Tab-separated table of C-alpha atoms in Angstrom:
chain	number	residue	atom	x	y	z
A	390	MET	CA	-152.412	-138.176	-96.840
A	391	ALA	CA	-151.654	-141.737	-98.139
A	392	LEU	CA	-148.202	-143.244	-97.489
A	393	GLU	CA	-145.525	-142.697	-100.022
A	394	THR	CA	-144.016	-145.581	-102.311
A	395	ALA	CA	-141.266	-144.646	-100.436
A	396	GLU	CA	-141.994	-145.804	-97.146
A	397	ARG	CA	-143.751	-148.916	-98.280
A	398	THR	CA	-141.139	-151.514	-98.929
A	399	PRO	CA	-137.526	-151.789	-97.085
A	400	PHE	CA	-136.001	-153.056	-100.419
A	401	GLU	CA	-133.817	-150.292	-102.188
A	402	VAL	CA	-133.446	-150.220	-105.833
A	403	ALA	CA	-130.460	-149.080	-106.870
A	404	PRO	CA	-128.915	-146.857	-104.279
A	405	LEU	CA	-125.820	-144.560	-103.900
A	406	PRO	CA	-123.450	-146.036	-102.151
A	407	GLU	CA	-123.746	-144.938	-98.383
A	408	SER	CA	-120.548	-143.324	-98.222
A	409	ALA	CA	-121.308	-141.021	-100.926
A	410	VAL	CA	-124.254	-140.091	-99.852
A	411	GLU	CA	-123.118	-139.497	-96.447
A	412	GLN	CA	-120.479	-137.409	-98.009
A	413	ARG	CA	-123.201	-134.952	-99.337
A	414	GLN	CA	-125.351	-134.554	-96.943
A	415	THR	CA	-122.618	-134.185	-93.986
A	416	GLY	CA	-119.957	-132.211	-96.384
A	417	PHE	CA	-117.020	-134.513	-95.150
A	418	PRO	CA	-115.121	-137.165	-96.683
A	419	ILE	CA	-116.171	-140.740	-95.246
A	420	ALA	CA	-113.793	-143.704	-95.559
A	421	ALA	CA	-116.434	-146.884	-96.424
A	422	ILE	CA	-116.324	-149.046	-93.793
A	423	PRO	CA	-116.190	-152.859	-95.848
A	424	PRO	CA	-119.987	-154.987	-94.918
A	425	ILE	CA	-120.395	-158.567	-93.690
A	426	PRO	CA	-121.057	-160.594	-96.315
A	427	PRO	CA	-124.800	-162.472	-96.126
A	428	ARG	CA	-123.294	-165.200	-96.638
A	429	ALA	CA	-121.426	-165.299	-94.133
A	430	ILE	CA	-123.987	-164.008	-91.339
A	431	ILE	CA	-126.134	-166.692	-92.492
A	432	ALA	CA	-123.265	-169.653	-91.806
A	433	GLY	CA	-122.396	-167.768	-88.458
A	434	ALA	CA	-125.998	-168.209	-88.014
A	435	ALA	CA	-126.007	-172.196	-88.466
A	436	LEU	CA	-122.642	-172.633	-86.907
A	437	ILE	CA	-124.611	-171.260	-83.685
A	438	THR	CA	-127.612	-173.502	-84.214
A	439	ILE	CA	-126.079	-176.760	-83.872
A	440	VAL	CA	-124.250	-175.430	-81.052
A	441	ALA	CA	-126.740	-174.730	-79.589
A	442	ALA	CA	-128.980	-178.015	-80.383
A	443	HIS	CA	-126.050	-179.777	-78.912
A	444	LEU	CA	-126.399	-177.320	-75.503
A	445	LEU	CA	-129.914	-178.556	-75.596
A	446	ALA	CA	-129.299	-181.942	-76.335
A	447	SER	CA	-127.082	-182.014	-73.066
A	448	GLY	CA	-129.832	-180.648	-70.807
A	449	ARG	CA	-127.923	-177.225	-70.756
A	450	ILE	CA	-131.687	-175.583	-71.861
A	451	LYS	CA	-130.412	-172.040	-70.373
A	452	TYR	CA	-127.490	-171.609	-72.597
A	453	GLY	CA	-128.925	-173.015	-75.659
A	454	ALA	CA	-131.829	-171.323	-75.578
A	455	ALA	CA	-130.072	-168.079	-75.618
A	456	LEU	CA	-127.995	-169.301	-78.624
A	457	PHE	CA	-131.444	-170.053	-80.074
A	458	LEU	CA	-131.989	-166.909	-79.651
A	459	VAL	CA	-128.448	-165.386	-81.339
A	460	ALA	CA	-128.715	-167.458	-84.104
A	461	LEU	CA	-132.634	-166.110	-85.416
A	462	TYR	CA	-132.321	-162.769	-84.129
A	463	GLY	CA	-128.069	-162.018	-84.483
A	464	PRO	CA	-129.005	-161.824	-88.063
A	465	LEU	CA	-132.033	-158.990	-87.775
A	466	VAL	CA	-129.648	-157.083	-86.512
A	467	PHE	CA	-127.185	-157.089	-89.205
A	468	PHE	CA	-129.251	-157.442	-92.445
A	469	ASP	CA	-131.848	-154.361	-90.768
A	470	LEU	CA	-131.348	-152.969	-87.050
A	471	ALA	CA	-134.493	-150.642	-87.108
A	472	ALA	CA	-136.382	-153.991	-87.482
A	473	ALA	CA	-134.611	-155.644	-84.668
A	474	PHE	CA	-134.674	-152.527	-82.795
A	475	ALA	CA	-138.947	-152.342	-83.265
A	476	VAL	CA	-138.998	-156.200	-82.243
A	477	TRP	CA	-136.945	-155.884	-79.130
A	478	VAL	CA	-139.383	-152.566	-77.921
A	479	GLY	CA	-142.309	-154.690	-78.575
A	480	VAL	CA	-140.573	-157.523	-76.325
A	481	LEU	CA	-140.739	-154.783	-73.085
A	482	PHE	CA	-143.547	-155.553	-72.894
A	483	VAL	CA	-143.791	-159.066	-71.659
A	484	GLN	CA	-140.467	-159.061	-70.315
A	485	ASP	CA	-141.563	-160.630	-67.100
A	486	LEU	CA	-142.659	-163.723	-69.036
A	487	HIS	CA	-141.099	-167.116	-67.377
A	488	SER	CA	-141.126	-168.685	-71.096
A	489	LEU	CA	-138.443	-165.509	-71.785
A	490	SER	CA	-136.516	-166.050	-69.755
A	491	ILE	CA	-133.224	-164.046	-70.014
A	492	ALA	CA	-134.389	-162.879	-74.196
A	493	PRO	CA	-135.175	-159.413	-73.792
A	494	ASN	CA	-131.801	-158.801	-72.010
A	495	SER	CA	-130.005	-160.909	-74.448
A	496	MET	CA	-131.565	-159.124	-77.612
A	497	GLY	CA	-131.095	-155.625	-76.287
A	498	VAL	CA	-127.122	-156.550	-76.039
A	499	LEU	CA	-127.387	-157.755	-79.549
A	500	VAL	CA	-129.327	-154.206	-80.688
A	501	ALA	CA	-126.473	-152.725	-78.962
A	502	LEU	CA	-123.697	-153.623	-80.841
A	503	GLY	CA	-125.208	-153.533	-83.610
A	504	TRP	CA	-125.865	-149.838	-83.293
A	505	LEU	CA	-122.490	-149.362	-82.449
A	506	GLY	CA	-121.655	-150.940	-85.989
A	507	ALA	CA	-124.187	-149.314	-87.491
A	508	PHE	CA	-122.721	-146.104	-86.260
A	509	ALA	CA	-119.230	-146.338	-86.669
A	510	ALA	CA	-120.181	-147.220	-90.756
A	511	ARG	CA	-122.338	-144.147	-91.034
A	512	ALA	CA	-120.975	-141.180	-90.031
A	513	GLY	CA	-124.244	-139.139	-91.234
A	514	ARG	CA	-125.504	-140.116	-87.923
A	515	LEU	CA	-122.924	-137.224	-86.481
A	516	ARG	CA	-125.478	-134.677	-87.796
A	517	VAL	CA	-128.178	-136.230	-84.896
A	518	LEU	CA	-125.930	-135.662	-82.342
A	519	ARG	CA	-124.635	-132.353	-83.706
A	520	GLU	CA	-128.471	-131.014	-83.668
A	521	HIS	CA	-129.114	-132.139	-80.418
A	522	ARG	CA	-125.993	-131.983	-78.635
A	523	ARG	CA	-127.999	-130.268	-75.603
A	524	LEU	CA	-129.517	-132.495	-75.345
A	525	ILE	CA	-126.831	-135.293	-75.461
A	526	VAL	CA	-125.010	-133.359	-73.215
A	527	GLY	CA	-127.529	-132.451	-70.473
A	528	THR	CA	-128.446	-136.324	-70.430
A	529	ILE	CA	-124.585	-137.432	-70.057
A	530	VAL	CA	-124.419	-134.824	-67.236
A	531	PHE	CA	-127.504	-135.701	-65.327
A	532	LEU	CA	-126.686	-139.749	-65.332
A	533	ILE	CA	-123.173	-138.567	-64.146
A	534	TRP	CA	-124.940	-136.333	-60.976
A	535	MET	CA	-126.739	-139.924	-60.783
A	536	THR	CA	-123.882	-141.921	-60.658
A	537	VAL	CA	-121.467	-139.483	-58.525
A	538	SER	CA	-124.090	-139.606	-55.808
A	539	ALA	CA	-122.771	-142.734	-54.776
A	540	ALA	CA	-119.535	-140.839	-52.659
A	541	TRP	CA	-122.743	-139.494	-50.884
A	542	ALA	CA	-125.074	-142.288	-50.459
A	543	HIS	CA	-125.356	-144.747	-46.847
A	544	ASN	CA	-125.113	-147.837	-49.808
A	545	PRO	CA	-122.755	-146.708	-52.401
A	546	GLY	CA	-123.646	-150.651	-54.096
A	547	ARG	CA	-127.189	-149.766	-54.236
A	548	ALA	CA	-126.624	-146.021	-55.821
A	549	GLU	CA	-123.852	-147.883	-58.509
A	550	SER	CA	-126.334	-150.824	-59.187
A	551	GLN	CA	-128.950	-147.902	-59.728
A	552	ALA	CA	-126.614	-145.411	-61.668
A	553	GLY	CA	-125.933	-148.279	-64.450
A	554	PHE	CA	-130.350	-148.716	-65.111
A	555	TRP	CA	-130.228	-144.862	-65.334
A	556	TRP	CA	-126.863	-145.408	-68.485
A	557	LEU	CA	-128.278	-148.071	-70.086
A	558	SER	CA	-131.961	-145.649	-70.227
A	559	GLY	CA	-129.768	-143.393	-71.266
A	560	LEU	CA	-127.997	-145.964	-74.163
A	561	ALA	CA	-131.932	-146.143	-75.397
A	562	LEU	CA	-132.346	-142.559	-75.736
A	563	LEU	CA	-129.587	-141.967	-77.962
A	564	ILE	CA	-130.271	-145.616	-80.136
A	565	THR	CA	-133.739	-144.291	-80.759
A	566	MET	CA	-132.351	-140.945	-82.229
A	567	THR	CA	-129.913	-142.231	-84.121
A	568	ALA	CA	-130.772	-145.913	-85.114
A	569	LEU	CA	-133.648	-144.562	-87.152
A	570	THR	CA	-132.926	-143.193	-90.540
A	571	ASP	CA	-135.805	-142.810	-92.188
A	572	ARG	CA	-139.825	-142.588	-91.124
A	573	ARG	CA	-140.455	-146.345	-92.626
A	574	ASP	CA	-137.745	-146.627	-89.894
A	575	VAL	CA	-139.676	-145.104	-87.089
A	576	GLY	CA	-143.315	-146.126	-88.331
A	577	ILE	CA	-142.388	-149.762	-87.416
A	578	VAL	CA	-141.094	-149.074	-84.070
A	579	VAL	CA	-144.231	-147.655	-83.171
A	580	ILE	CA	-146.253	-150.716	-84.625
A	581	ALA	CA	-144.032	-152.322	-82.689
A	582	PHE	CA	-144.740	-150.723	-79.563
A	583	VAL	CA	-148.857	-150.741	-80.384
A	584	ALA	CA	-148.090	-154.489	-81.376
A	585	GLY	CA	-146.440	-155.110	-78.045
A	586	ALA	CA	-149.117	-153.348	-75.824
A	587	THR	CA	-151.682	-155.849	-77.959
A	588	VAL	CA	-149.533	-158.954	-77.433
A	589	ALA	CA	-149.370	-158.389	-73.717
A	590	ALA	CA	-153.056	-157.706	-73.318
A	591	VAL	CA	-154.193	-160.912	-75.538
A	592	ILE	CA	-152.342	-162.963	-73.066
A	593	GLY	CA	-153.154	-161.120	-70.071
A	594	LEU	CA	-157.397	-161.187	-70.710
A	595	ALA	CA	-156.731	-165.194	-71.142
A	596	GLY	CA	-154.725	-165.667	-68.481
A	597	GLY	CA	-157.597	-164.213	-66.663
A	598	GLY	CA	-156.851	-160.591	-66.376
A	599	LEU	CA	-160.640	-159.628	-66.145
A	600	TYR	CA	-161.449	-162.118	-63.207
A	601	THR	CA	-160.212	-162.852	-59.805
A	602	ALA	CA	-156.929	-163.632	-58.523
A	603	SER	CA	-157.618	-167.715	-58.007
A	604	THR	CA	-158.047	-167.985	-61.703
A	605	ALA	CA	-154.948	-165.954	-63.136
A	606	ILE	CA	-151.870	-167.581	-64.383
A	607	GLY	CA	-149.224	-166.326	-63.145
A	608	ALA	CA	-147.191	-163.190	-64.441
A	609	THR	CA	-150.080	-162.436	-66.355
A	610	SER	CA	-152.036	-161.023	-63.124
A	611	ASN	CA	-151.464	-159.589	-60.056
A	612	GLN	CA	-154.048	-160.173	-57.027
A	613	GLY	CA	-157.046	-160.031	-60.192
A	614	ARG	CA	-154.953	-157.133	-62.169
A	615	LEU	CA	-154.120	-157.078	-65.666
A	616	THR	CA	-150.101	-157.522	-66.210
A	617	GLY	CA	-149.782	-159.029	-69.007
A	618	GLY	CA	-146.491	-160.344	-68.527
A	619	GLY	CA	-145.463	-157.029	-67.352
A	620	GLY	CA	-145.063	-157.074	-63.486
A	621	ASP	CA	-146.306	-154.799	-62.701
A	622	PRO	CA	-150.167	-153.487	-63.252
A	623	ASN	CA	-149.268	-150.032	-62.718
A	624	VAL	CA	-146.255	-149.911	-65.367
A	625	GLN	CA	-147.950	-151.418	-67.555
A	626	ALA	CA	-151.169	-149.255	-67.506
A	627	ALA	CA	-148.594	-146.097	-68.034
A	628	ALA	CA	-147.643	-148.138	-71.213
A	629	PHE	CA	-150.868	-149.001	-72.354
A	630	VAL	CA	-151.652	-145.111	-72.158
A	631	ALA	CA	-148.795	-144.411	-74.239
A	632	ALA	CA	-149.755	-147.128	-76.537
A	633	MET	CA	-153.773	-145.902	-77.102
A	634	PHE	CA	-152.948	-142.369	-78.191
A	635	LEU	CA	-150.152	-144.031	-80.632
A	636	THR	CA	-152.347	-145.807	-82.207
A	637	MET	CA	-154.309	-142.996	-82.842
A	638	GLY	CA	-151.461	-141.451	-85.110
A	639	LEU	CA	-150.892	-145.021	-86.818
A	640	PHE	CA	-154.403	-144.358	-88.202
A	641	SER	CA	-153.085	-141.085	-90.258
A	642	VAL	CA	-149.377	-142.856	-91.611
A	643	TYR	CA	-152.164	-146.246	-92.864
A	644	HIS	CA	-155.197	-145.514	-94.831
A	645	HIS	CA	-155.474	-149.233	-96.357
A	646	ALA	CA	-159.012	-150.645	-94.778
A	647	VAL	CA	-157.381	-153.564	-93.396
A	648	ALA	CA	-154.369	-151.582	-91.685
A	649	ARG	CA	-156.923	-149.290	-89.892
A	650	LEU	CA	-159.189	-152.745	-88.912
A	651	MET	CA	-156.135	-154.107	-87.044
A	652	LEU	CA	-155.439	-150.801	-85.796
A	653	LEU	CA	-159.280	-150.301	-84.119
A	654	ILE	CA	-158.923	-153.995	-82.718
A	655	SER	CA	-155.599	-152.999	-81.174
A	656	PHE	CA	-157.229	-150.565	-79.567
A	657	VAL	CA	-160.123	-152.222	-78.305
A	658	LEU	CA	-157.922	-154.565	-76.660
A	659	VAL	CA	-155.527	-151.999	-74.974
A	660	THR	CA	-157.885	-150.175	-73.326
A	661	VAL	CA	-160.071	-153.448	-72.004
A	662	ALA	CA	-156.425	-154.621	-70.824
A	663	PHE	CA	-155.557	-150.894	-69.436
A	664	PHE	CA	-159.054	-150.474	-67.521
A	665	ALA	CA	-158.294	-154.070	-66.085
A	666	THR	CA	-155.040	-153.099	-64.636
A	667	GLN	CA	-157.210	-151.105	-62.280
A	668	SER	CA	-154.443	-148.361	-62.574
A	669	ARG	CA	-155.572	-145.529	-61.058
A	670	GLY	CA	-152.610	-143.627	-61.628
A	671	GLY	CA	-153.340	-144.314	-64.827
A	672	LEU	CA	-156.365	-143.486	-65.524
A	673	ILE	CA	-155.414	-140.137	-64.041
A	674	ALA	CA	-152.565	-139.787	-66.799
A	675	LEU	CA	-155.138	-140.886	-69.643
A	676	GLY	CA	-157.211	-137.777	-68.078
A	677	ILE	CA	-154.380	-135.558	-68.623
A	678	ALA	CA	-153.093	-136.513	-72.396
A	679	THR	CA	-156.550	-136.382	-73.514
A	680	VAL	CA	-156.821	-132.689	-72.101
A	681	ALA	CA	-153.404	-132.594	-73.593
A	682	ALA	CA	-154.555	-133.900	-77.249
A	683	LEU	CA	-157.304	-131.801	-77.420
A	684	VAL	CA	-155.231	-128.518	-76.534
A	685	LEU	CA	-152.470	-129.216	-79.004
A	686	ALA	CA	-153.529	-131.382	-81.411
A	687	SER	CA	-156.459	-129.397	-82.191
A	688	GLY	CA	-156.366	-130.998	-86.322
A	689	GLN	CA	-157.618	-134.561	-84.343
A	690	ARG	CA	-159.761	-133.398	-82.096
A	691	SER	CA	-162.546	-135.773	-84.096
A	692	ARG	CA	-160.859	-138.918	-83.790
A	693	ILE	CA	-159.869	-138.163	-80.437
A	694	MET	CA	-163.574	-137.628	-79.651
A	695	ALA	CA	-164.560	-140.751	-81.264
A	696	MET	CA	-161.873	-142.777	-79.258
A	697	VAL	CA	-162.443	-141.422	-75.804
A	698	GLY	CA	-166.183	-142.546	-77.275
A	699	LEU	CA	-164.867	-145.566	-77.568
A	700	GLY	CA	-163.288	-145.742	-74.395
A	701	ALA	CA	-166.271	-145.536	-72.588
A	702	VAL	CA	-168.140	-147.737	-73.951
A	703	ILE	CA	-165.530	-150.202	-72.753
A	704	ALA	CA	-164.537	-149.381	-69.374
A	705	VAL	CA	-168.902	-149.330	-68.861
A	706	VAL	CA	-168.177	-153.092	-70.445
A	707	ALA	CA	-164.813	-153.906	-68.558
A	708	ILE	CA	-166.676	-152.657	-65.288
A	709	ALA	CA	-169.638	-154.659	-65.902
A	710	VAL	CA	-167.571	-158.045	-65.986
A	711	GLN	CA	-165.224	-156.820	-62.983
A	712	PRO	CA	-167.392	-155.113	-60.804
A	713	GLY	CA	-164.780	-155.390	-57.728
A	714	ALA	CA	-162.361	-152.732	-60.308
A	715	LEU	CA	-164.647	-149.697	-59.806
A	716	GLY	CA	-164.784	-149.645	-56.084
A	717	ARG	CA	-160.999	-149.915	-56.226
A	718	ILE	CA	-160.224	-147.476	-59.245
A	719	THR	CA	-162.637	-144.830	-57.059
A	720	ASN	CA	-161.302	-145.613	-53.936
A	721	PHE	CA	-158.425	-142.835	-54.428
A	722	GLY	CA	-157.987	-142.784	-50.450
A	723	GLY	CA	-157.372	-146.188	-49.806
A	724	GLY	CA	-155.694	-149.036	-51.691
A	725	THR	CA	-152.617	-151.392	-50.238
A	726	SER	CA	-149.580	-149.351	-51.337
A	727	GLY	CA	-149.115	-146.707	-48.759
A	728	ARG	CA	-148.261	-144.389	-51.021
A	729	SER	CA	-149.835	-140.639	-48.695
A	730	ASP	CA	-146.910	-142.624	-46.082
A	731	ILE	CA	-144.860	-142.884	-47.945
A	732	TRP	CA	-144.738	-139.636	-49.851
A	733	ARG	CA	-145.050	-137.709	-46.498
A	734	VAL	CA	-141.776	-139.947	-45.297
A	735	ALA	CA	-140.088	-138.642	-48.283
A	736	THR	CA	-140.613	-135.050	-48.336
A	737	LYS	CA	-138.896	-135.174	-44.522
A	738	LEU	CA	-136.307	-136.887	-46.011
A	739	TRP	CA	-135.644	-134.461	-48.364
A	740	GLU	CA	-136.120	-131.649	-46.538
A	741	GLN	CA	-132.966	-132.627	-44.533
A	742	HIS	CA	-130.877	-133.095	-48.220
A	743	PRO	CA	-132.601	-130.865	-50.416
A	744	LEU	CA	-129.812	-129.936	-52.921
A	745	VAL	CA	-127.933	-133.009	-53.262
A	746	GLY	CA	-130.104	-135.496	-52.004
A	747	ILE	CA	-129.143	-139.262	-50.020
A	748	GLY	CA	-127.971	-140.967	-53.257
A	749	THR	CA	-129.840	-142.813	-55.648
A	750	ASN	CA	-131.577	-145.302	-54.872
A	751	ASN	CA	-130.899	-145.066	-51.378
A	752	PHE	CA	-134.528	-144.202	-50.521
A	753	GLU	CA	-135.756	-147.608	-48.675
A	754	ILE	CA	-132.205	-147.480	-47.065
A	755	ALA	CA	-133.214	-144.352	-44.939
A	756	GLU	CA	-136.902	-144.642	-45.445
A	757	PRO	CA	-137.331	-147.015	-41.980
A	758	GLN	CA	-135.792	-144.208	-39.988
A	759	PHE	CA	-139.065	-142.254	-40.047
A	760	ALA	CA	-141.446	-144.922	-39.495
A	761	ARG	CA	-142.012	-143.409	-35.445
A	762	LYS	CA	-141.515	-139.916	-36.880
A	763	ILE	CA	-144.299	-139.170	-39.041
A	764	PRO	CA	-148.294	-138.802	-36.611
A	765	ASN	CA	-150.831	-141.243	-38.091
A	766	VAL	CA	-148.923	-143.527	-40.631
A	767	SER	CA	-151.728	-146.242	-41.505
A	768	ARG	CA	-149.209	-148.425	-43.571
A	769	VAL	CA	-146.545	-148.242	-40.934
A	770	THR	CA	-145.722	-152.377	-43.267
A	771	TYR	CA	-144.269	-150.538	-46.349
A	772	ILE	CA	-142.150	-147.774	-44.804
A	773	ALA	CA	-140.044	-149.966	-41.647
A	774	GLU	CA	-140.446	-153.767	-42.736
A	775	LYS	CA	-140.851	-154.075	-46.138
A	776	PRO	CA	-139.706	-149.893	-47.305
A	777	ASP	CA	-141.316	-149.680	-50.886
A	778	PRO	CA	-139.835	-147.093	-53.172
A	779	ALA	CA	-141.258	-143.334	-53.206
A	780	HIS	CA	-144.519	-144.133	-55.755
A	781	ASN	CA	-143.433	-141.456	-57.664
A	782	SER	CA	-140.838	-141.277	-60.212
A	783	TYR	CA	-140.171	-137.236	-59.980
A	784	LEU	CA	-139.997	-137.512	-55.684
A	785	GLN	CA	-137.659	-140.021	-55.931
A	786	VAL	CA	-135.535	-138.478	-58.116
A	787	LEU	CA	-135.888	-135.312	-56.054
A	788	VAL	CA	-135.458	-137.027	-52.324
A	789	GLU	CA	-132.005	-139.084	-53.889
A	790	ASN	CA	-130.415	-136.759	-56.460
A	791	GLY	CA	-132.336	-132.883	-54.193
A	792	ALA	CA	-133.284	-130.880	-55.977
A	793	ILE	CA	-130.403	-130.480	-58.560
A	794	GLY	CA	-130.681	-133.628	-59.742
A	795	LEU	CA	-134.657	-133.183	-60.725
A	796	LEU	CA	-133.678	-130.072	-63.074
A	797	MET	CA	-131.667	-131.710	-64.501
A	798	TRP	CA	-134.099	-134.495	-64.938
A	799	LEU	CA	-136.795	-131.747	-66.104
A	800	ALA	CA	-134.608	-130.104	-68.300
A	801	VAL	CA	-134.322	-133.382	-70.294
A	802	LEU	CA	-137.783	-134.140	-70.530
A	803	VAL	CA	-138.686	-130.944	-71.287
A	804	ALA	CA	-136.008	-130.942	-74.475
A	805	CYS	CA	-137.482	-134.004	-75.681
A	806	LEU	CA	-140.955	-133.255	-75.475
A	807	ARG	CA	-140.132	-130.258	-77.296
A	808	ALA	CA	-138.575	-131.689	-80.140
A	809	GLY	CA	-141.659	-134.012	-81.137
A	810	TRP	CA	-143.723	-130.751	-80.992
A	811	LEU	CA	-141.637	-128.914	-83.590
A	812	ALA	CA	-141.255	-131.953	-85.187
A	813	ALA	CA	-145.091	-132.349	-85.994
A	814	ARG	CA	-144.907	-128.257	-86.484
A	815	GLU	CA	-141.995	-128.894	-89.621
A	816	PHE	CA	-143.930	-132.132	-91.100
A	817	ASP	CA	-147.169	-130.042	-91.281
A	818	ARG	CA	-145.139	-127.101	-92.709
A	819	THR	CA	-143.353	-129.605	-95.019
A	820	GLY	CA	-146.816	-131.107	-96.557
A	821	LEU	CA	-146.037	-134.475	-94.618
A	822	ARG	CA	-149.572	-133.878	-92.372
A	823	ALA	CA	-149.827	-137.424	-92.059
A	824	TYR	CA	-146.684	-138.188	-89.481
A	825	GLY	CA	-146.757	-134.134	-88.016
A	826	ASP	CA	-150.107	-136.225	-86.689
A	827	LEU	CA	-147.590	-139.281	-85.813
A	828	ALA	CA	-145.582	-136.750	-83.921
A	829	ARG	CA	-147.934	-135.264	-82.296
A	830	ALA	CA	-149.429	-138.615	-80.896
A	831	VAL	CA	-146.052	-139.402	-80.175
A	832	LEU	CA	-146.195	-136.622	-77.496
A	833	MET	CA	-149.203	-137.068	-76.456
A	834	GLY	CA	-147.930	-140.770	-75.500
A	835	THR	CA	-145.008	-139.604	-73.734
A	836	ILE	CA	-147.322	-136.878	-71.489
A	837	GLY	CA	-149.416	-139.940	-70.818
A	838	MET	CA	-146.784	-142.322	-69.273
A	839	LEU	CA	-144.904	-138.789	-67.607
A	840	SER	CA	-148.289	-138.040	-66.308
A	841	ALA	CA	-148.702	-141.765	-64.593
A	842	ILE	CA	-145.144	-142.292	-63.431
A	843	PHE	CA	-146.201	-139.627	-61.110
A	844	PHE	CA	-147.281	-142.722	-59.083
A	845	ILE	CA	-145.037	-145.250	-59.607
A	846	THR	CA	-141.280	-145.545	-59.696
A	847	ASP	CA	-140.755	-146.197	-63.211
A	848	ASN	CA	-137.702	-143.702	-64.375
A	849	THR	CA	-135.539	-145.813	-65.783
A	850	ASP	CA	-138.423	-148.323	-68.224
A	851	TRP	CA	-136.879	-148.762	-71.942
A	852	ARG	CA	-140.359	-147.894	-73.295
A	853	LEU	CA	-140.563	-144.061	-71.653
A	854	TRP	CA	-136.730	-143.473	-72.773
A	855	VAL	CA	-138.059	-144.816	-76.515
A	856	LEU	CA	-140.725	-142.511	-76.505
A	857	LEU	CA	-138.691	-139.841	-75.348
A	858	GLY	CA	-136.025	-140.276	-78.151
A	859	LEU	CA	-138.398	-140.658	-80.906
A	860	GLY	CA	-139.339	-137.061	-80.533
A	861	PRO	CA	-135.371	-136.055	-81.350
A	862	ALA	CA	-135.402	-138.683	-84.093
A	863	LEU	CA	-138.929	-137.525	-85.976
A	864	LEU	CA	-137.308	-133.607	-85.564
A	865	SER	CA	-134.397	-134.696	-87.603
A	866	LEU	CA	-136.411	-136.637	-90.331
A	867	ALA	CA	-138.674	-133.454	-90.947
A	868	ARG	CA	-135.874	-131.475	-90.831
A	869	HIS	CA	-133.355	-132.946	-93.042
A	870	GLY	CA	-135.171	-135.774	-94.747
A	871	PRO	CA	-133.764	-139.438	-94.316
A	872	LEU	CA	-130.276	-140.143	-93.774
A	873	ARG	CA	-130.446	-142.857	-96.406
A	874	PRO	CA	-131.375	-143.269	-99.780
A	875	PRO	CA	-135.175	-143.424	-100.169
A	876	SER	CA	-136.409	-147.402	-100.938
A	877	ALA	CA	-139.010	-147.944	-103.953
A	878	SER	CA	-141.304	-150.845	-105.232
C-alpha cells in the first residue's frame, strides 16, 4: 500500500486551529496557549550562537559546544518536536563516542522541556493518557516501588541514583506515547532508529569492527568486538536486532525504489555489524524474534524468510573475514563474563529476600559475600574483586526488587506488547495494512530486544523504552487517527 499524500510532508495547508481540532476530538473547550513567534526562536538561537562562539574563543570548549548544540537543536524542538525526538533516538546509538561529549544528555533535556510545553498546549493528548491509564498507573507504581526500595537497601545512595534512571526511562515511555501525534511522527522515529543503527554500524566497521583490537579505534570496538560508539557490544547487539526488524516493517510503508534500496543497504550494514559484535545473547534473541515473527506475522513470511536468507549469507561472509568470531559465538560454556557463576550468586541472594529484594542497584554490594559460599566458581574476580551486575535484566530486578518488583515490571512489558499487537490488528481492520505491518515489526523488534536483555543488565536502555512506547502510540493512532489535522502537499 502506497503512502497517503498526507504522510509525505510535514507542511500543513490551511489547518483548523489546533484548539478547535482538539475541542472537537475531546469534547472539552481548550484554552489556547499563545505560541512562541518563529522570529523570536530564531533570534534566541542567534544570540546563543554568539555567546557560544565567545566561549569557544576563550577556551571554554565544553560549555561553548553545549550552547552550540542548544542553538542548532533547540529550534527543531520548538518547530517539530517529533523530528527532534527522532534525532535524539538516533543519537542514542552512538552516545558513548567521546566526540559527542554531553550532547545526547543535553538533547534529551531539550526534548523533555519541549514535550512539557507541547503537552500543556495540546489537551487532546489527555485522551492518550486516559486510553492507556492502566499502563501509566502500573508504570508509576512500579517506579515508586523501585524508589522506595532504598529504605531497606544496604546502600540507599546507589538505590536512589539508579531509581532516577528508571524514572527517566518511564519518561521516555510517556513521551513516546504522547508526542507522536500522527503516522508521519511514528514513521520518522522508526526511521531514526534504523538510521542510528546504520550510523553506528558504519562507525564500528570503519573503526575496525571486523578486525582485531589492535587495529580498532577507541569507542568503536571492544576487544575486537564491534560497538560502533555504543559502549558495550552486547547492548549494541540487542538494539541491532530491533533495528533489523524495524527495517522490514518500513519496507511495507515506503514503496519508492530509492527508499527501499536505502533500507536494504541499512539492513545489510546493521546485520554485518550485528555479527561483528559477536554477541551470543544477541544471536539467541535474533532466533527467538524470528520464530515469533513467523508465527505472529504470517502475512510477511516470504519477506521474513528472504531477510533470514540474506542474513545467513552475511553471517557466512562475516565469519570468513573474522574466523575467530565463530569460536566465541559457539562457545556457550566459556567466555569471560562469568555469567553462570553470577546467576548462581543472584539466585542464592534472592532466596534470602524473595518478596522485596535487597534494594535497587545493590546486587553488586551484596555479591562479594557469596564468593566463598558458591562451589566451583570459575570467575571469582567478577564476584569478589570487581563485582559485575547480574548479566540478566530480569534476574537483576528479581534479586534487587523481589518477586513483587519483577511481576510489576513484567506487567508493564506485557501491556506494551499487547498494545502493539492490538494496533496491528486495528490497522489491518481499517485498511491500513502497511502500518499494520509496521506495528508488527515494532512488536518483533521489541521482543528481540527483550530477549537479548535476558543475557545482559540493560533495563533502563532508552531505546528499549522508546520501542515499548511505540506500541501504545500506534494503538491510539489506529483507533482514533491523528491528534492534529492531516498534512498535504
